[in-house]
């Protein structure tokens, strides 16, 4: 498990001003959505310890024009020691594909920024 403070900091930096309802979410993904302007922010936790989960991200009546994913994936093979814990827990930024198809790694926490038009 990940230090809660780090997860909270990740989510606090990527959040909208209004709650958004979700049409559906795959089993195993815990998702909360918010919006600010032309951006939707998703806080996604893959609750499966061992398997990654694919999801198709989309915004109703809009098309995705871009976005970024900030992912903290706890690699179970990495021994976390005081020397490397900061690196292991650092969010990795990745571009969101325009088709909105994404695979959330096992036991990962992600903040997703979806830009739409």
mmCIF file of N, CA and C in Angstrom:
data_model
loop_
_atom_site.group_PDB
_atom_site.id
_atom_site.type_symbol
_atom_site.label_atom_id
_atom_site.label_comp_id
_atom_site.label_asym_id
_atom_site.label_seq_id
_atom_site.Cartn_x
_atom_site.Cartn_y
_atom_site.Cartn_z
ATOM 1 N N UNK A 1 0.594 -0.956 0.000
ATOM 2 C CA UNK A 1 0.000 0.000 0.000
ATOM 3 C C UNK A 1 0.764 1.229 0.000
ATOM 4 N N UNK A 2 0.110 2.170 -0.632
ATOM 5 C CA UNK A 2 0.751 3.458 -0.868
ATOM 6 C C UNK A 2 0.491 4.413 0.269
ATOM 7 N N UNK A 3 1.480 5.228 0.588
ATOM 8 C CA UNK A 3 1.234 6.255 1.598
ATOM 9 C C UNK A 3 0.041 7.125 1.179
ATOM 10 N N UNK A 4 -0.914 7.218 2.077
ATOM 11 C CA UNK A 4 -2.136 7.962 1.769
ATOM 12 C C UNK A 4 -1.850 9.422 1.412
ATOM 13 N N UNK A 5 -0.900 10.033 2.095
ATOM 14 C CA UNK A 5 -0.609 11.451 1.840
ATOM 15 C C UNK A 5 -0.210 11.683 0.391
ATOM 16 N N UNK A 6 0.542 10.742 -0.174
ATOM 17 C CA UNK A 6 1.002 10.921 -1.545
ATOM 18 C C UNK A 6 -0.162 10.812 -2.522
ATOM 19 N N UNK A 7 -1.054 9.882 -2.250
ATOM 20 C CA UNK A 7 -2.232 9.714 -3.102
ATOM 21 C C UNK A 7 -3.119 10.958 -3.003
ATOM 22 N N UNK A 8 -3.313 11.458 -1.779
ATOM 23 C CA UNK A 8 -4.139 12.647 -1.598
ATOM 24 C C UNK A 8 -3.542 13.848 -2.317
ATOM 25 N N UNK A 9 -2.222 13.974 -2.272
ATOM 26 C CA UNK A 9 -1.563 15.098 -2.931
ATOM 27 C C UNK A 9 -1.771 15.003 -4.443
ATOM 28 N N UNK A 10 -1.628 13.802 -4.986
ATOM 29 C CA UNK A 10 -1.835 13.599 -6.427
ATOM 30 C C UNK A 10 -3.247 14.038 -6.807
ATOM 31 N N UNK A 11 -4.245 13.592 -6.052
ATOM 32 C CA UNK A 11 -5.629 13.913 -6.376
ATOM 33 C C UNK A 11 -5.925 15.395 -6.183
ATOM 34 N N UNK A 12 -5.333 15.995 -5.168
ATOM 35 C CA UNK A 12 -5.604 17.402 -4.895
ATOM 36 C C UNK A 12 -5.084 18.299 -6.016
ATOM 37 N N UNK A 13 -4.010 17.867 -6.667
ATOM 38 C CA UNK A 13 -3.442 18.665 -7.757
ATOM 39 C C UNK A 13 -4.206 18.510 -9.063
ATOM 40 N N UNK A 14 -5.053 17.503 -9.149
ATOM 41 C CA UNK A 14 -5.779 17.238 -10.400
ATOM 42 C C UNK A 14 -7.245 17.053 -10.055
ATOM 43 N N UNK A 15 -7.937 18.175 -9.879
ATOM 44 C CA UNK A 15 -9.345 18.082 -9.495
ATOM 45 C C UNK A 15 -10.122 19.257 -10.076
ATOM 46 N N UNK A 16 -11.379 19.000 -10.407
ATOM 47 C CA UNK A 16 -12.219 20.047 -10.966
ATOM 48 C C UNK A 16 -13.009 20.743 -9.880
ATOM 49 N N UNK A 17 -13.927 21.611 -10.289
ATOM 50 C CA UNK A 17 -14.712 22.377 -9.328
ATOM 51 C C UNK A 17 -16.128 21.824 -9.182
ATOM 52 N N UNK A 18 -16.543 20.944 -10.093
ATOM 53 C CA UNK A 18 -17.896 20.387 -10.050
ATOM 54 C C UNK A 18 -17.823 18.867 -10.137
ATOM 55 N N UNK A 19 -18.662 18.196 -9.363
ATOM 56 C CA UNK A 19 -18.737 16.733 -9.462
ATOM 57 C C UNK A 19 -19.388 16.357 -10.791
ATOM 58 N N UNK A 20 -19.007 15.218 -11.333
ATOM 59 C CA UNK A 20 -19.561 14.729 -12.597
ATOM 60 C C UNK A 20 -20.035 13.304 -12.346
ATOM 61 N N UNK A 21 -21.193 12.948 -12.895
ATOM 62 C CA UNK A 21 -21.658 11.578 -12.695
ATOM 63 C C UNK A 21 -21.046 10.677 -13.758
ATOM 64 N N UNK A 22 -20.888 9.415 -13.404
ATOM 65 C CA UNK A 22 -20.267 8.439 -14.304
ATOM 66 C C UNK A 22 -21.349 7.520 -14.847
ATOM 67 N N UNK A 23 -21.324 7.298 -16.164
ATOM 68 C CA UNK A 23 -22.311 6.415 -16.774
ATOM 69 C C UNK A 23 -22.058 4.984 -16.320
ATOM 70 N N UNK A 24 -20.819 4.554 -16.405
ATOM 71 C CA UNK A 24 -20.481 3.198 -15.973
ATOM 72 C C UNK A 24 -18.994 3.089 -15.756
ATOM 73 N N UNK A 25 -18.621 2.182 -14.866
ATOM 74 C CA UNK A 25 -17.202 1.946 -14.618
ATOM 75 C C UNK A 25 -16.968 0.449 -14.546
ATOM 76 N N UNK A 26 -15.829 0.003 -15.069
ATOM 77 C CA UNK A 26 -15.528 -1.430 -15.017
ATOM 78 C C UNK A 26 -15.393 -1.920 -13.573
ATOM 79 N N UNK A 27 -15.790 -3.160 -13.321
ATOM 80 C CA UNK A 27 -15.603 -3.749 -11.998
ATOM 81 C C UNK A 27 -14.137 -3.707 -11.633
ATOM 82 N N UNK A 28 -13.859 -3.296 -10.411
ATOM 83 C CA UNK A 28 -12.465 -3.269 -9.967
ATOM 84 C C UNK A 28 -11.840 -1.893 -10.061
ATOM 85 N N UNK A 29 -12.490 -0.977 -10.801
ATOM 86 C CA UNK A 29 -11.973 0.386 -10.860
ATOM 87 C C UNK A 29 -12.860 1.271 -9.996
ATOM 88 N N UNK A 30 -12.226 1.964 -9.067
ATOM 89 C CA UNK A 30 -12.923 2.894 -8.200
ATOM 90 C C UNK A 30 -12.670 4.275 -8.809
ATOM 91 N N UNK A 31 -13.719 4.932 -9.296
ATOM 92 C CA UNK A 31 -13.534 6.180 -10.045
ATOM 93 C C UNK A 31 -14.405 7.306 -9.498
ATOM 94 N N UNK A 32 -13.792 8.478 -9.354
ATOM 95 C CA UNK A 32 -14.530 9.683 -8.995
ATOM 96 C C UNK A 32 -14.198 10.713 -10.068
ATOM 97 N N UNK A 33 -15.212 11.443 -10.552
ATOM 98 C CA UNK A 33 -14.976 12.406 -11.630
ATOM 99 C C UNK A 33 -15.403 13.806 -11.223
ATOM 100 N N UNK A 34 -14.662 14.789 -11.732
ATOM 101 C CA UNK A 34 -15.024 16.188 -11.537
ATOM 102 C C UNK A 34 -14.667 16.952 -12.804
ATOM 103 N N UNK A 35 -15.159 18.177 -12.880
ATOM 104 C CA UNK A 35 -14.962 18.946 -14.107
ATOM 105 C C UNK A 35 -14.631 20.391 -13.787
ATOM 106 N N UNK A 36 -13.781 20.994 -14.628
ATOM 107 C CA UNK A 36 -13.545 22.435 -14.584
ATOM 108 C C UNK A 36 -13.336 22.865 -16.028
ATOM 109 N N UNK A 37 -14.217 23.731 -16.535
ATOM 110 C CA UNK A 37 -14.093 24.180 -17.925
ATOM 111 C C UNK A 37 -14.197 23.007 -18.885
ATOM 112 N N UNK A 38 -13.250 22.948 -19.825
ATOM 113 C CA UNK A 38 -13.276 21.879 -20.829
ATOM 114 C C UNK A 38 -12.390 20.705 -20.427
ATOM 115 N N UNK A 39 -12.285 20.479 -19.129
ATOM 116 C CA UNK A 39 -11.487 19.360 -18.628
ATOM 117 C C UNK A 39 -12.282 18.545 -17.635
ATOM 118 N N UNK A 40 -12.179 17.229 -17.773
ATOM 119 C CA UNK A 40 -12.744 16.324 -16.778
ATOM 120 C C UNK A 40 -11.568 15.668 -16.075
ATOM 121 N N UNK A 41 -11.666 15.592 -14.751
ATOM 122 C CA UNK A 41 -10.606 14.984 -13.942
ATOM 123 C C UNK A 41 -11.141 13.685 -13.360
ATOM 124 N N UNK A 42 -10.397 12.613 -13.540
ATOM 125 C CA UNK A 42 -10.797 11.319 -12.985
ATOM 126 C C UNK A 42 -9.767 10.885 -11.947
ATOM 127 N N UNK A 43 -10.255 10.420 -10.825
ATOM 128 C CA UNK A 43 -9.389 9.813 -9.821
ATOM 129 C C UNK A 43 -9.705 8.324 -9.890
ATOM 130 N N UNK A 44 -8.722 7.550 -10.290
ATOM 131 C CA UNK A 44 -8.958 6.135 -10.554
ATOM 132 C C UNK A 44 -8.056 5.254 -9.701
ATOM 133 N N UNK A 45 -8.669 4.316 -8.999
ATOM 134 C CA UNK A 45 -7.911 3.339 -8.223
ATOM 135 C C UNK A 45 -8.254 1.958 -8.775
ATOM 136 N N UNK A 46 -7.235 1.229 -9.209
ATOM 137 C CA UNK A 46 -7.459 -0.158 -9.615
ATOM 138 C C UNK A 46 -7.330 -0.989 -8.347
ATOM 139 N N UNK A 47 -8.463 -1.508 -7.881
ATOM 140 C CA UNK A 47 -8.476 -2.242 -6.616
ATOM 141 C C UNK A 47 -7.980 -3.677 -6.765
ATOM 142 N N UNK A 48 -7.774 -4.127 -8.003
ATOM 143 C CA UNK A 48 -7.204 -5.472 -8.206
ATOM 144 C C UNK A 48 -5.729 -5.441 -7.883
ATOM 145 N N UNK A 49 -5.284 -6.317 -7.009
ATOM 146 C CA UNK A 49 -3.873 -6.359 -6.623
ATOM 147 C C UNK A 49 -3.014 -6.922 -7.749
ATOM 148 N N UNK A 50 -3.576 -7.772 -8.582
ATOM 149 C CA UNK A 50 -2.738 -8.516 -9.516
ATOM 150 C C UNK A 50 -3.047 -8.323 -10.987
ATOM 151 N N UNK A 51 -4.158 -7.688 -11.323
ATOM 152 C CA UNK A 51 -4.379 -7.535 -12.763
ATOM 153 C C UNK A 51 -4.726 -6.125 -13.189
ATOM 154 N N UNK A 52 -4.196 -5.773 -14.359
ATOM 155 C CA UNK A 52 -4.488 -4.462 -14.919
ATOM 156 C C UNK A 52 -5.894 -4.508 -15.516
ATOM 157 N N UNK A 53 -6.517 -3.350 -15.611
ATOM 158 C CA UNK A 53 -7.876 -3.263 -16.137
ATOM 159 C C UNK A 53 -7.939 -2.223 -17.239
ATOM 160 N N UNK A 54 -8.559 -2.607 -18.342
ATOM 161 C CA UNK A 54 -8.712 -1.678 -19.466
ATOM 162 C C UNK A 54 -10.013 -0.927 -19.326
ATOM 163 N N UNK A 55 -9.995 0.320 -19.749
ATOM 164 C CA UNK A 55 -11.220 1.115 -19.719
ATOM 165 C C UNK A 55 -11.246 2.014 -20.954
ATOM 166 N N UNK A 56 -12.452 2.297 -21.392
ATOM 167 C CA UNK A 56 -12.650 3.226 -22.507
ATOM 168 C C UNK A 56 -13.151 4.520 -21.890
ATOM 169 N N UNK A 57 -12.311 5.557 -21.908
ATOM 170 C CA UNK A 57 -12.705 6.834 -21.326
ATOM 171 C C UNK A 57 -13.434 7.664 -22.369
ATOM 172 N N UNK A 58 -14.456 8.359 -21.943
ATOM 173 C CA UNK A 58 -15.180 9.199 -22.875
ATOM 174 C C UNK A 58 -16.003 10.236 -22.146
ATOM 175 N N UNK A 59 -16.368 11.286 -22.852
ATOM 176 C CA UNK A 59 -17.204 12.346 -22.298
ATOM 177 C C UNK A 59 -18.461 12.395 -23.161
ATOM 178 N N UNK A 60 -19.617 12.302 -22.534
ATOM 179 C CA UNK A 60 -20.874 12.277 -23.279
ATOM 180 C C UNK A 60 -21.004 13.490 -24.194
ATOM 181 N N UNK A 61 -21.443 13.245 -25.429
ATOM 182 C CA UNK A 61 -21.689 14.320 -26.398
ATOM 183 C C UNK A 61 -20.466 15.204 -26.641
ATOM 184 N N UNK A 62 -19.277 14.641 -26.521
ATOM 185 C CA UNK A 62 -18.065 15.423 -26.770
ATOM 186 C C UNK A 62 -16.986 14.479 -27.279
ATOM 187 N N UNK A 63 -15.929 15.068 -27.832
ATOM 188 C CA UNK A 63 -14.814 14.214 -28.236
ATOM 189 C C UNK A 63 -13.567 14.627 -27.467
ATOM 190 N N UNK A 64 -12.748 13.629 -27.184
ATOM 191 C CA UNK A 64 -11.508 13.873 -26.456
ATOM 192 C C UNK A 64 -10.516 14.557 -27.387
ATOM 193 N N UNK A 65 -9.934 15.653 -26.922
ATOM 194 C CA UNK A 65 -8.948 16.360 -27.750
ATOM 195 C C UNK A 65 -7.539 16.197 -27.199
ATOM 196 N N UNK A 66 -7.435 15.678 -26.002
ATOM 197 C CA UNK A 66 -6.112 15.472 -25.411
ATOM 198 C C UNK A 66 -6.270 15.113 -23.958
ATOM 199 N N UNK A 67 -5.156 14.991 -23.287
ATOM 200 C CA UNK A 67 -5.229 14.693 -21.868
ATOM 201 C C UNK A 67 -3.942 14.083 -21.366
ATOM 202 N N UNK A 68 -3.880 13.933 -20.038
ATOM 203 C CA UNK A 68 -2.688 13.386 -19.408
ATOM 204 C C UNK A 68 -3.104 12.471 -18.271
ATOM 205 N N UNK A 69 -2.266 11.495 -18.025
ATOM 206 C CA UNK A 69 -2.500 10.577 -16.917
ATOM 207 C C UNK A 69 -1.292 10.636 -16.005
ATOM 208 N N UNK A 70 -1.561 10.803 -14.716
ATOM 209 C CA UNK A 70 -0.499 10.816 -13.714
ATOM 210 C C UNK A 70 -0.704 9.551 -12.898
ATOM 211 N N UNK A 71 0.224 8.616 -13.060
ATOM 212 C CA UNK A 71 0.024 7.269 -12.546
ATOM 213 C C UNK A 71 1.037 6.931 -11.462
ATOM 214 N N UNK A 72 0.525 6.390 -10.359
ATOM 215 C CA UNK A 72 1.414 5.828 -9.347
ATOM 216 C C UNK A 72 1.131 4.333 -9.366
ATOM 217 N N UNK A 73 2.083 3.564 -9.847
ATOM 218 C CA UNK A 73 1.906 2.117 -9.887
ATOM 219 C C UNK A 73 2.960 1.529 -8.973
ATOM 220 N N UNK A 74 2.487 0.824 -7.968
ATOM 221 C CA UNK A 74 3.404 0.215 -7.023
ATOM 222 C C UNK A 74 3.922 -1.066 -7.646
ATOM 223 N N UNK A 75 5.153 -1.070 -8.089
ATOM 224 C CA UNK A 75 5.691 -2.283 -8.686
ATOM 225 C C UNK A 75 5.986 -3.260 -7.551
ATOM 226 N N UNK A 76 5.285 -4.405 -7.517
ATOM 227 C CA UNK A 76 5.468 -5.309 -6.382
ATOM 228 C C UNK A 76 6.874 -5.896 -6.317
ATOM 229 N N UNK A 77 7.622 -5.824 -7.419
ATOM 230 C CA UNK A 77 8.970 -6.394 -7.398
ATOM 231 C C UNK A 77 9.993 -5.428 -6.817
ATOM 232 N N UNK A 78 9.594 -4.170 -6.620
ATOM 233 C CA UNK A 78 10.548 -3.200 -6.098
ATOM 234 C C UNK A 78 10.485 -3.173 -4.584
ATOM 235 N N UNK A 79 11.629 -3.369 -3.961
ATOM 236 C CA UNK A 79 11.675 -3.268 -2.501
ATOM 237 C C UNK A 79 11.698 -1.789 -2.163
ATOM 238 N N UNK A 80 10.743 -1.328 -1.390
ATOM 239 C CA UNK A 80 10.734 0.081 -1.024
ATOM 240 C C UNK A 80 11.600 0.263 0.216
ATOM 241 N N UNK A 81 12.627 1.062 0.062
ATOM 242 C CA UNK A 81 13.493 1.376 1.194
ATOM 243 C C UNK A 81 13.496 2.889 1.338
ATOM 244 N N UNK A 82 13.993 3.400 2.458
ATOM 245 C CA UNK A 82 14.018 4.866 2.604
ATOM 246 C C UNK A 82 14.805 5.538 1.481
ATOM 247 N N UNK A 83 15.739 4.816 0.875
ATOM 248 C CA UNK A 83 16.559 5.421 -0.177
ATOM 249 C C UNK A 83 15.796 5.612 -1.475
ATOM 250 N N UNK A 84 14.918 4.673 -1.828
ATOM 251 C CA UNK A 84 14.259 4.795 -3.132
ATOM 252 C C UNK A 84 12.770 5.061 -3.046
ATOM 253 N N UNK A 85 12.229 5.233 -1.829
ATOM 254 C CA UNK A 85 10.773 5.353 -1.721
ATOM 255 C C UNK A 85 10.231 6.561 -2.484
ATOM 256 N N UNK A 86 10.967 7.660 -2.505
ATOM 257 C CA UNK A 86 10.486 8.852 -3.205
ATOM 258 C C UNK A 86 10.364 8.579 -4.699
ATOM 259 N N UNK A 87 11.317 7.864 -5.263
ATOM 260 C CA UNK A 87 11.276 7.568 -6.692
ATOM 261 C C UNK A 87 10.161 6.584 -7.015
ATOM 262 N N UNK A 88 10.026 5.573 -6.196
ATOM 263 C CA UNK A 88 9.032 4.537 -6.467
ATOM 264 C C UNK A 88 7.629 5.138 -6.448
ATOM 265 N N UNK A 89 7.393 6.063 -5.524
ATOM 266 C CA UNK A 89 6.055 6.604 -5.358
ATOM 267 C C UNK A 89 5.774 7.834 -6.214
ATOM 268 N N UNK A 90 6.701 8.198 -7.080
ATOM 269 C CA UNK A 90 6.515 9.406 -7.880
ATOM 270 C C UNK A 90 5.486 9.148 -8.986
ATOM 271 N N UNK A 91 4.538 10.058 -9.176
ATOM 272 C CA UNK A 91 3.602 9.863 -10.294
ATOM 273 C C UNK A 91 4.346 9.985 -11.627
ATOM 274 N N UNK A 92 4.018 9.111 -12.554
ATOM 275 C CA UNK A 92 4.605 9.160 -13.892
ATOM 276 C C UNK A 92 3.560 9.755 -14.824
ATOM 277 N N UNK A 93 3.952 10.788 -15.585
ATOM 278 C CA UNK A 93 3.005 11.425 -16.503
ATOM 279 C C UNK A 93 3.038 10.741 -17.855
ATOM 280 N N UNK A 94 1.851 10.425 -18.387
ATOM 281 C CA UNK A 94 1.747 9.785 -19.699
ATOM 282 C C UNK A 94 0.656 10.495 -20.494
ATOM 283 N N UNK A 95 0.811 10.555 -21.825
ATOM 284 C CA UNK A 95 -0.256 11.188 -22.607
ATOM 285 C C UNK A 95 -1.473 10.269 -22.721
ATOM 286 N N UNK A 96 -2.663 10.870 -22.698
ATOM 287 C CA UNK A 96 -3.890 10.098 -22.891
ATOM 288 C C UNK A 96 -4.110 9.928 -24.393
ATOM 289 N N UNK A 97 -4.257 8.688 -24.869
ATOM 290 C CA UNK A 97 -4.517 8.504 -26.303
ATOM 291 C C UNK A 97 -5.864 9.132 -26.687
ATOM 292 N N UNK A 98 -5.948 9.628 -27.915
ATOM 293 C CA UNK A 98 -7.180 10.298 -28.362
ATOM 294 C C UNK A 98 -8.376 9.360 -28.410
ATOM 295 N N UNK A 99 -8.125 8.045 -28.534
ATOM 296 C CA UNK A 99 -9.263 7.115 -28.542
ATOM 297 C C UNK A 99 -9.781 6.847 -27.128
ATOM 298 N N UNK A 100 -9.078 7.364 -26.115
ATOM 299 C CA UNK A 100 -9.545 7.226 -24.742
ATOM 300 C C UNK A 100 -9.394 5.837 -24.153
ATOM 301 N N UNK A 101 -8.718 4.949 -24.873
ATOM 302 C CA UNK A 101 -8.541 3.583 -24.367
ATOM 303 C C UNK A 101 -7.308 3.546 -23.471
ATOM 304 N N UNK A 102 -7.468 3.052 -22.238
ATOM 305 C CA UNK A 102 -6.355 3.065 -21.303
ATOM 306 C C UNK A 102 -6.351 1.819 -20.448
ATOM 307 N N UNK A 103 -5.153 1.373 -20.108
ATOM 308 C CA UNK A 103 -5.015 0.230 -19.223
ATOM 309 C C UNK A 103 -4.442 0.717 -17.894
ATOM 310 N N UNK A 104 -5.197 0.507 -16.827
ATOM 311 C CA UNK A 104 -4.758 0.914 -15.495
ATOM 312 C C UNK A 104 -4.029 -0.268 -14.857
ATOM 313 N N UNK A 105 -2.752 -0.099 -14.495
ATOM 314 C CA UNK A 105 -1.995 -1.217 -13.932
ATOM 315 C C UNK A 105 -2.606 -1.743 -12.635
ATOM 316 N N UNK A 106 -2.293 -2.986 -12.326
ATOM 317 C CA UNK A 106 -2.761 -3.594 -11.074
ATOM 318 C C UNK A 106 -2.352 -2.716 -9.898
ATOM 319 N N UNK A 107 -3.252 -2.576 -8.938
ATOM 320 C CA UNK A 107 -2.970 -1.868 -7.680
ATOM 321 C C UNK A 107 -2.428 -0.460 -7.893
ATOM 322 N N UNK A 108 -2.894 0.204 -8.950
ATOM 323 C CA UNK A 108 -2.387 1.545 -9.251
ATOM 324 C C UNK A 108 -3.384 2.620 -8.851
ATOM 325 N N UNK A 109 -2.858 3.827 -8.728
ATOM 326 C CA UNK A 109 -3.675 5.008 -8.464
ATOM 327 C C UNK A 109 -3.331 5.992 -9.580
ATOM 328 N N UNK A 110 -4.358 6.534 -10.246
ATOM 329 C CA UNK A 110 -4.120 7.456 -11.358
ATOM 330 C C UNK A 110 -5.016 8.682 -11.254
ATOM 331 N N UNK A 111 -4.455 9.811 -11.651
ATOM 332 C CA UNK A 111 -5.247 11.033 -11.830
ATOM 333 C C UNK A 111 -5.237 11.276 -13.336
ATOM 334 N N UNK A 112 -6.428 11.352 -13.919
ATOM 335 C CA UNK A 112 -6.544 11.511 -15.367
ATOM 336 C C UNK A 112 -7.152 12.874 -15.667
ATOM 337 N N UNK A 113 -6.511 13.616 -16.562
ATOM 338 C CA UNK A 113 -7.081 14.888 -17.036
ATOM 339 C C UNK A 113 -7.501 14.663 -18.480
ATOM 340 N N UNK A 114 -8.787 14.789 -18.745
ATOM 341 C CA UNK A 114 -9.320 14.585 -20.095
ATOM 342 C C UNK A 114 -9.754 15.931 -20.645
ATOM 343 N N UNK A 115 -9.156 16.351 -21.762
ATOM 344 C CA UNK A 115 -9.578 17.591 -22.417
ATOM 345 C C UNK A 115 -10.565 17.210 -23.505
ATOM 346 N N UNK A 116 -11.640 17.979 -23.613
ATOM 347 C CA UNK A 116 -12.658 17.624 -24.602
ATOM 348 C C UNK A 116 -13.209 18.859 -25.294
ATOM 349 N N UNK A 117 -13.828 18.621 -26.436
ATOM 350 C CA UNK A 117 -14.450 19.716 -27.182
ATOM 351 C C UNK A 117 -15.869 19.320 -27.544
#
